[in-house]
Coordinates of C-alpha atoms in Angstrom, one line a residue:
M1 CA 55.1 141.8 122.2
S2 CA 58.0 144.0 121.2
N3 CA 61.0 144.6 123.5
S4 CA 60.1 148.3 123.8
S5 CA 56.6 147.5 125.0
F6 CA 57.9 144.9 127.4
L7 CA 60.4 147.4 128.9
K8 CA 57.7 150.1 129.3
K9 CA 55.4 147.7 131.1
T10 CA 58.2 146.5 133.3
Q11 CA 59.1 150.1 134.1
I12 CA 55.5 150.9 135.0
K13 CA 55.4 147.8 137.3
I14 CA 58.6 148.8 139.1
D15 CA 57.5 152.4 139.5
R16 CA 54.2 151.3 141.1
E17 CA 55.8 149.0 143.7
S18 CA 55.2 150.3 147.1
N19 CA 58.3 148.9 148.8
F20 CA 60.4 151.8 147.7
E21 CA 57.6 154.2 148.7
L22 CA 57.6 152.6 152.2
L23 CA 61.4 153.2 152.3
R24 CA 60.7 156.9 151.6
I25 CA 58.4 157.0 154.6
V26 CA 60.8 155.2 156.9
S27 CA 63.7 157.4 155.7
M28 CA 61.7 160.6 156.5
S29 CA 60.8 159.1 159.9
L30 CA 64.6 158.6 160.5
V31 CA 65.2 162.2 159.5
L32 CA 62.8 163.2 162.3
L33 CA 64.7 160.7 164.6
I34 CA 68.1 162.1 163.7
H35 CA 66.9 165.6 164.6
Y36 CA 65.2 164.4 167.8
T37 CA 68.2 162.5 169.2
P38 CA 70.4 165.5 170.0
V39 CA 67.5 167.1 171.8
R40 CA 67.0 163.9 173.8
I41 CA 70.7 163.7 174.7
A42 CA 70.8 167.3 175.7
D43 CA 67.6 167.0 177.9
V44 CA 68.3 163.7 179.5
T45 CA 72.0 163.5 180.0
G46 CA 73.0 167.2 179.6
G47 CA 74.7 166.5 176.3
I48 CA 77.0 163.8 177.8
L49 CA 77.0 160.7 175.5
L50 CA 78.2 158.4 178.3
S51 CA 76.2 159.1 181.5
D52 CA 75.6 157.1 184.6
S53 CA 72.9 155.0 182.9
L54 CA 74.2 152.4 180.5
V55 CA 70.8 151.6 179.2
Q56 CA 70.1 155.3 178.4
D57 CA 73.5 155.6 176.7
I58 CA 73.0 152.5 174.5
I59 CA 69.5 153.7 173.5
N60 CA 70.8 157.2 172.6
L61 CA 73.8 155.9 170.6
E62 CA 71.7 153.3 168.8
L63 CA 69.2 156.0 167.8
K64 CA 72.0 157.9 166.2
S65 CA 73.4 154.8 164.5
L66 CA 70.1 153.7 163.0
S67 CA 69.0 157.2 161.9
F68 CA 72.1 158.4 160.0
V69 CA 71.1 156.4 156.9
C70 CA 68.1 158.6 156.4
V71 CA 69.3 161.0 153.7
N72 CA 71.5 158.3 152.0
C73 CA 68.4 156.1 151.4
F74 CA 66.5 158.9 149.8
I75 CA 69.3 159.4 147.2
L76 CA 69.8 155.7 146.7
I77 CA 66.2 155.5 145.5
S78 CA 66.8 158.5 143.2
G79 CA 69.9 156.8 141.7
Y80 CA 68.2 153.4 141.4
F81 CA 65.4 154.8 139.3
G82 CA 67.2 157.7 137.8
V83 CA 66.1 161.3 138.0
K84 CA 64.4 162.5 134.9
L85 CA 65.1 166.2 134.4
K86 CA 61.8 167.6 133.0
L87 CA 60.3 171.0 133.3
R88 CA 57.2 169.5 134.9
S89 CA 59.1 167.7 137.7
F90 CA 61.4 170.7 138.3
L91 CA 58.5 173.1 138.7
N92 CA 56.8 170.7 141.0
L93 CA 59.9 170.5 143.2
L94 CA 60.3 174.3 143.2
F95 CA 56.7 174.9 143.9
Q96 CA 56.8 172.4 146.8
M97 CA 59.6 174.5 148.4
I98 CA 57.8 177.8 147.8
F99 CA 54.5 176.4 149.2
W100 CA 56.1 175.1 152.4
S101 CA 58.1 178.3 153.0
A102 CA 54.8 180.1 152.9
V103 CA 53.2 177.6 155.3
C104 CA 56.1 178.0 157.7
V105 CA 55.9 181.8 157.7
T106 CA 52.2 181.6 158.2
F107 CA 52.6 179.3 161.2
A108 CA 55.4 181.5 162.7
V109 CA 53.1 184.5 162.5
A110 CA 49.7 183.2 163.2
V111 CA 50.3 180.1 165.4
F112 CA 53.6 180.5 167.1
D113 CA 53.4 184.3 167.4
A114 CA 57.1 184.5 166.7
P115 CA 58.6 188.0 167.1
N116 CA 60.7 189.7 164.5
V117 CA 59.3 187.6 161.6
S118 CA 59.2 189.4 158.3
I119 CA 56.7 187.8 156.0
V120 CA 58.5 188.7 152.8
R121 CA 62.0 188.5 154.0
D122 CA 61.7 185.1 155.8
F123 CA 59.5 183.7 153.0
L124 CA 62.3 184.3 150.5
R125 CA 65.1 183.3 152.9
Y126 CA 63.6 179.9 153.6
V127 CA 62.3 178.9 150.1
V128 CA 65.4 176.7 149.7
C129 CA 66.1 176.0 153.4
G130 CA 68.8 173.7 154.7
W131 CA 71.7 171.9 153.1
F132 CA 69.6 169.0 151.7
P133 CA 67.2 170.9 149.4
Q134 CA 70.1 173.0 148.1
A135 CA 72.2 169.9 147.4
Y136 CA 69.3 168.1 145.9
L137 CA 68.5 170.9 143.5
I138 CA 72.1 170.7 142.3
L139 CA 71.9 167.0 141.9
F140 CA 68.6 167.4 140.0
A141 CA 70.3 169.8 137.6
V142 CA 73.3 167.6 136.9
S143 CA 71.3 164.3 136.8
P144 CA 71.4 164.2 132.9
I145 CA 75.2 164.2 133.0
L146 CA 75.3 161.5 135.7
N147 CA 72.7 159.4 133.8
A148 CA 74.8 159.7 130.6
F149 CA 77.9 158.6 132.4
I150 CA 76.0 155.6 134.0
K151 CA 74.7 154.6 130.7
S152 CA 78.1 154.6 129.1
C153 CA 79.7 152.4 131.8
S154 CA 79.7 148.7 132.2
E155 CA 78.9 147.2 135.6
R156 CA 82.6 146.7 136.2
D157 CA 83.7 150.2 135.2
L158 CA 80.9 151.8 137.3
G159 CA 81.8 149.8 140.3
R160 CA 85.5 150.7 140.0
Y161 CA 84.6 154.4 139.7
I162 CA 82.4 154.2 142.8
L163 CA 85.3 152.5 144.7
L164 CA 87.6 155.3 143.6
F165 CA 85.1 158.0 144.6
Y166 CA 84.6 156.6 148.0
L167 CA 88.3 156.1 148.6
I168 CA 88.6 159.9 148.1
S169 CA 85.4 160.5 150.1
T170 CA 86.5 158.4 153.0
I171 CA 90.1 159.7 153.2
G172 CA 89.5 163.3 152.2
G173 CA 85.9 163.9 153.2
Y174 CA 85.5 161.8 156.3
L175 CA 89.0 161.6 157.8
M176 CA 90.5 164.9 156.7
G177 CA 87.3 167.0 156.5
W178 CA 87.7 168.5 153.1
D179 CA 85.3 171.4 152.6
N180 CA 84.0 170.2 149.3
F181 CA 82.4 167.2 150.9
N182 CA 81.1 169.2 153.9
E183 CA 80.8 166.1 156.0
G184 CA 78.5 164.5 153.5
M185 CA 76.1 167.5 153.5
S186 CA 76.9 168.5 149.9
A187 CA 75.8 167.9 146.3
L188 CA 79.1 166.1 145.7
S189 CA 78.3 163.5 148.3
L190 CA 74.8 163.1 147.0
M191 CA 76.3 162.4 143.5
G192 CA 78.3 159.5 144.9
L193 CA 75.1 158.0 146.5
Y194 CA 73.3 158.5 143.3
L195 CA 75.9 156.4 141.5
I196 CA 75.6 153.7 144.1
G197 CA 71.9 153.6 143.6
A198 CA 72.3 153.2 139.8
Y199 CA 74.9 150.5 140.4
L200 CA 72.6 148.5 142.7
R201 CA 70.1 148.3 139.8
I202 CA 72.5 146.5 137.5
S203 CA 74.9 144.8 140.0
T204 CA 75.3 141.0 139.8
L205 CA 77.6 140.8 142.8
K206 CA 76.7 138.1 145.3
L207 CA 77.4 140.6 148.0
F208 CA 74.1 142.3 147.2
A209 CA 72.1 139.1 146.6
Y210 CA 71.4 138.0 150.1
K211 CA 67.9 137.4 151.3
A212 CA 66.0 140.4 152.6
R213 CA 66.2 139.2 156.2
T214 CA 70.0 139.0 156.0
D215 CA 70.2 142.6 154.6
L216 CA 68.2 143.8 157.6
L217 CA 70.4 141.9 160.0
I218 CA 73.5 143.5 158.4
Y219 CA 72.0 147.0 158.8
L220 CA 71.1 146.4 162.5
G221 CA 74.4 144.6 163.2
L222 CA 76.5 147.4 161.9
G223 CA 74.4 149.8 163.9
F224 CA 75.4 148.0 167.1
C225 CA 79.0 148.1 165.9
M226 CA 78.8 151.9 165.6
V227 CA 77.5 152.1 169.2
A228 CA 80.4 149.9 170.4
L229 CA 82.9 152.0 168.4
N230 CA 81.6 155.3 169.8
M231 CA 81.6 154.0 173.4
L232 CA 85.1 152.7 172.9
M233 CA 86.3 156.0 171.5
I234 CA 84.9 158.0 174.4
K235 CA 86.4 155.6 176.9
V236 CA 89.9 156.0 175.5
G237 CA 89.5 159.8 175.3
I238 CA 88.8 160.4 171.6
S239 CA 86.3 163.3 171.5
S240 CA 85.5 163.2 167.8
S241 CA 82.3 161.3 166.9
P242 CA 82.4 158.5 164.3
Y243 CA 78.9 159.3 163.2
G244 CA 78.5 161.1 159.8
Y245 CA 77.1 160.7 156.4
L246 CA 80.5 159.9 155.0
N247 CA 81.4 157.2 157.4
P248 CA 81.8 154.1 155.2
I249 CA 80.0 152.0 157.8
V250 CA 77.0 154.3 157.6
I251 CA 77.1 154.1 153.8
I252 CA 77.1 150.3 153.9
M253 CA 74.2 150.4 156.4
S254 CA 72.3 152.6 154.0
V255 CA 72.9 150.2 151.1
Y256 CA 71.7 147.2 153.0
L257 CA 68.6 148.9 154.4
F258 CA 67.9 149.9 150.8
L259 CA 68.4 146.3 149.7
F260 CA 66.0 145.1 152.4
F261 CA 63.2 147.2 151.1
K262 CA 64.1 146.5 147.5
K263 CA 63.6 142.7 148.1
I264 CA 60.4 142.8 150.1
N265 CA 57.3 142.3 148.1
I266 CA 54.2 144.3 149.2
G267 CA 52.8 145.0 145.8
H268 CA 51.0 148.3 145.1
N269 CA 49.6 149.8 148.3
K270 CA 47.6 153.0 147.8
V271 CA 47.9 154.1 151.4
I272 CA 51.7 153.8 151.4
N273 CA 51.9 155.6 148.0
F274 CA 49.6 158.3 149.3
L275 CA 51.7 159.0 152.4
S276 CA 55.1 158.8 150.5
A277 CA 54.0 161.5 148.1
S278 CA 54.4 164.1 150.9
A279 CA 57.6 162.7 152.5
F280 CA 59.8 165.6 151.4
S281 CA 57.2 168.1 152.7
V282 CA 57.8 166.7 156.2
Y283 CA 61.4 167.8 155.9
L284 CA 60.5 171.2 154.5
F285 CA 58.1 171.9 157.4
H286 CA 59.8 170.5 160.5
Y287 CA 63.3 171.6 159.7
N288 CA 62.4 175.1 158.7
P289 CA 64.1 177.4 161.3
L290 CA 60.7 179.2 161.9
C291 CA 59.2 175.9 163.1
F292 CA 62.0 173.7 164.2
G293 CA 62.6 175.5 167.5
K294 CA 58.9 175.0 168.5
I295 CA 59.1 171.3 167.6
C296 CA 62.2 171.0 169.7
E297 CA 60.4 172.5 172.6
V298 CA 57.7 169.9 172.3
W299 CA 60.3 167.2 172.2
T300 CA 62.0 168.7 175.3
W301 CA 58.7 168.6 177.2
I302 CA 58.3 164.9 176.2
N303 CA 61.9 164.0 177.3
L304 CA 61.5 165.8 180.7
N305 CA 58.0 164.4 181.5
F306 CA 58.3 160.8 180.5
G307 CA 60.7 157.9 181.4
V308 CA 63.6 156.5 179.4
L309 CA 61.5 154.2 177.1
S310 CA 58.1 155.9 177.4
S311 CA 59.6 159.3 176.2
L312 CA 60.9 157.5 173.1
C313 CA 57.4 156.0 172.5
V314 CA 55.7 159.4 172.9
A315 CA 58.4 161.0 170.6
F316 CA 57.5 158.4 168.0
L317 CA 53.9 159.4 168.3
S318 CA 54.9 163.0 167.7
F319 CA 56.7 161.9 164.5
I320 CA 53.5 160.3 163.3
A321 CA 51.6 163.5 164.2
I322 CA 54.0 165.7 162.3
Y323 CA 54.0 163.4 159.3
L324 CA 50.2 163.2 159.1
F325 CA 49.9 166.9 159.5
C326 CA 52.2 167.5 156.6
V327 CA 50.4 165.0 154.5
A328 CA 47.1 166.8 155.1
I329 CA 48.5 170.3 154.3
D330 CA 50.5 168.9 151.4
R331 CA 47.2 167.8 149.7
I332 CA 46.5 171.5 149.1
R333 CA 49.9 171.9 147.5
I334 CA 49.3 168.9 145.2
F335 CA 45.9 170.1 144.3
L336 CA 47.1 173.6 143.5
F337 CA 50.0 172.3 141.3
T338 CA 47.9 169.6 139.5
H339 CA 44.7 171.6 138.9
C340 CA 46.1 175.1 138.5
I341 CA 49.8 175.4 137.7
E342 CA 50.3 172.2 135.8
R343 CA 47.0 172.3 133.9
Y344 CA 47.5 175.9 132.9
L345 CA 51.1 175.7 131.8
F346 CA 51.2 172.4 130.1
T347 CA 47.6 172.3 128.7
T348 CA 48.1 175.8 127.3
N349 CA 51.5 174.8 125.9
N350 CA 50.0 171.7 124.2
N351 CA 47.2 173.8 122.7
N352 CA 49.6 176.3 121.3
I353 CA 51.6 173.5 119.7
G354 CA 48.5 171.9 118.3

C-alpha cells in the first residue's frame, strides 16, 4: 500500500470517529448552560453571586466554571482537523445561517406572536447573529493562511508562537481588556484556539500524554479552582469576575476537556454523528434575539418553581428538548441543501465541465 493511500484511509478513520462528534454535542450543551446560568443566578439570588446559601453559590459558580470552555472546544476541534475552505462547505455554512434566521422569524411571528417584528428586516438582521457566527466566518475565510503557517512550522516553532500569542492575549486581552480581543469574543481569539488545536495534533509533549481519566480530573479540578478564586475575590472586595474566554485557566481547562474526548474510544456511532451534525443549529436558534427571550422566560419559570437541585435537573431536560427540536428542524435544512442547492449547483457545474 502506498503512503498516500495509507494517509487517506487514516484520515477517513479519524474523521469518522465519534468521540469528537460527542464533544461537539457536549460543547453545545455547555453553550446552553453558559446562557442559562446568568438567568438562574438572577432568579434565585437576585444577581448576587454570594448569597446566604453556600450550596447554591457553589453550584452557580461551578456551572459557570465548567461551561466557559464551550466555544473554545468547538474551535479546538476545527484546529485539530483543519478547516478546508471550499465553496461547498462555505455555502453550507451560509445556508445554515440563512435557514435558521428564517426559522426564528417564523417562530417570532407565528408562535411567540412577538410585536414589532418585521419579517424582511429581522430576517436580514439576524442571518449572521451574535459574535460567534461572525468571528467563525472570519476564521473560515482566513483558514488557508493559518493552515499554510501551521504546515510551515515545526512542532517547536508552533509551540513557541502559541506561547507568545497567549502571553499577549493574557496580558493585553484578559488583564488590560484590549478591544481587539473583545474578551475572547473575536476572530483573533478564535485564531489562537485554532492554532492550539493544530498543535495538539502534532504535539509530543508529555504534558498532553496523560490518560483520559487524568485529563478529565484536571478539567474538573481547575473548575473547582475557579470557584474558589471567584469566592475569594468577592470576599476581599474585588468586583471583577475571573471568568472569561481569555482566562488562561479556562483555556487550559478547554485543552484538557478536548484531550479527554480525543483519547476515549467509542468508534463510529451513527446516533452521535447524527445529533452532532446539527450542533451549530442549536446555537443559531436558541441565541437568536427573537427566540432567546422566550427561552429565558421558560428557564425563569423553572428556577422559580423548582428547588435548588431539581430546577437544575429540569433545566437540563429543557436543554435536551431544545437540542432535539433543533435536530428535527435541521433535517429540513440538510435535505434542502443536499437535494436542492448542492445537487443543482455542483452537478450542473460538473456537467458543464464534462
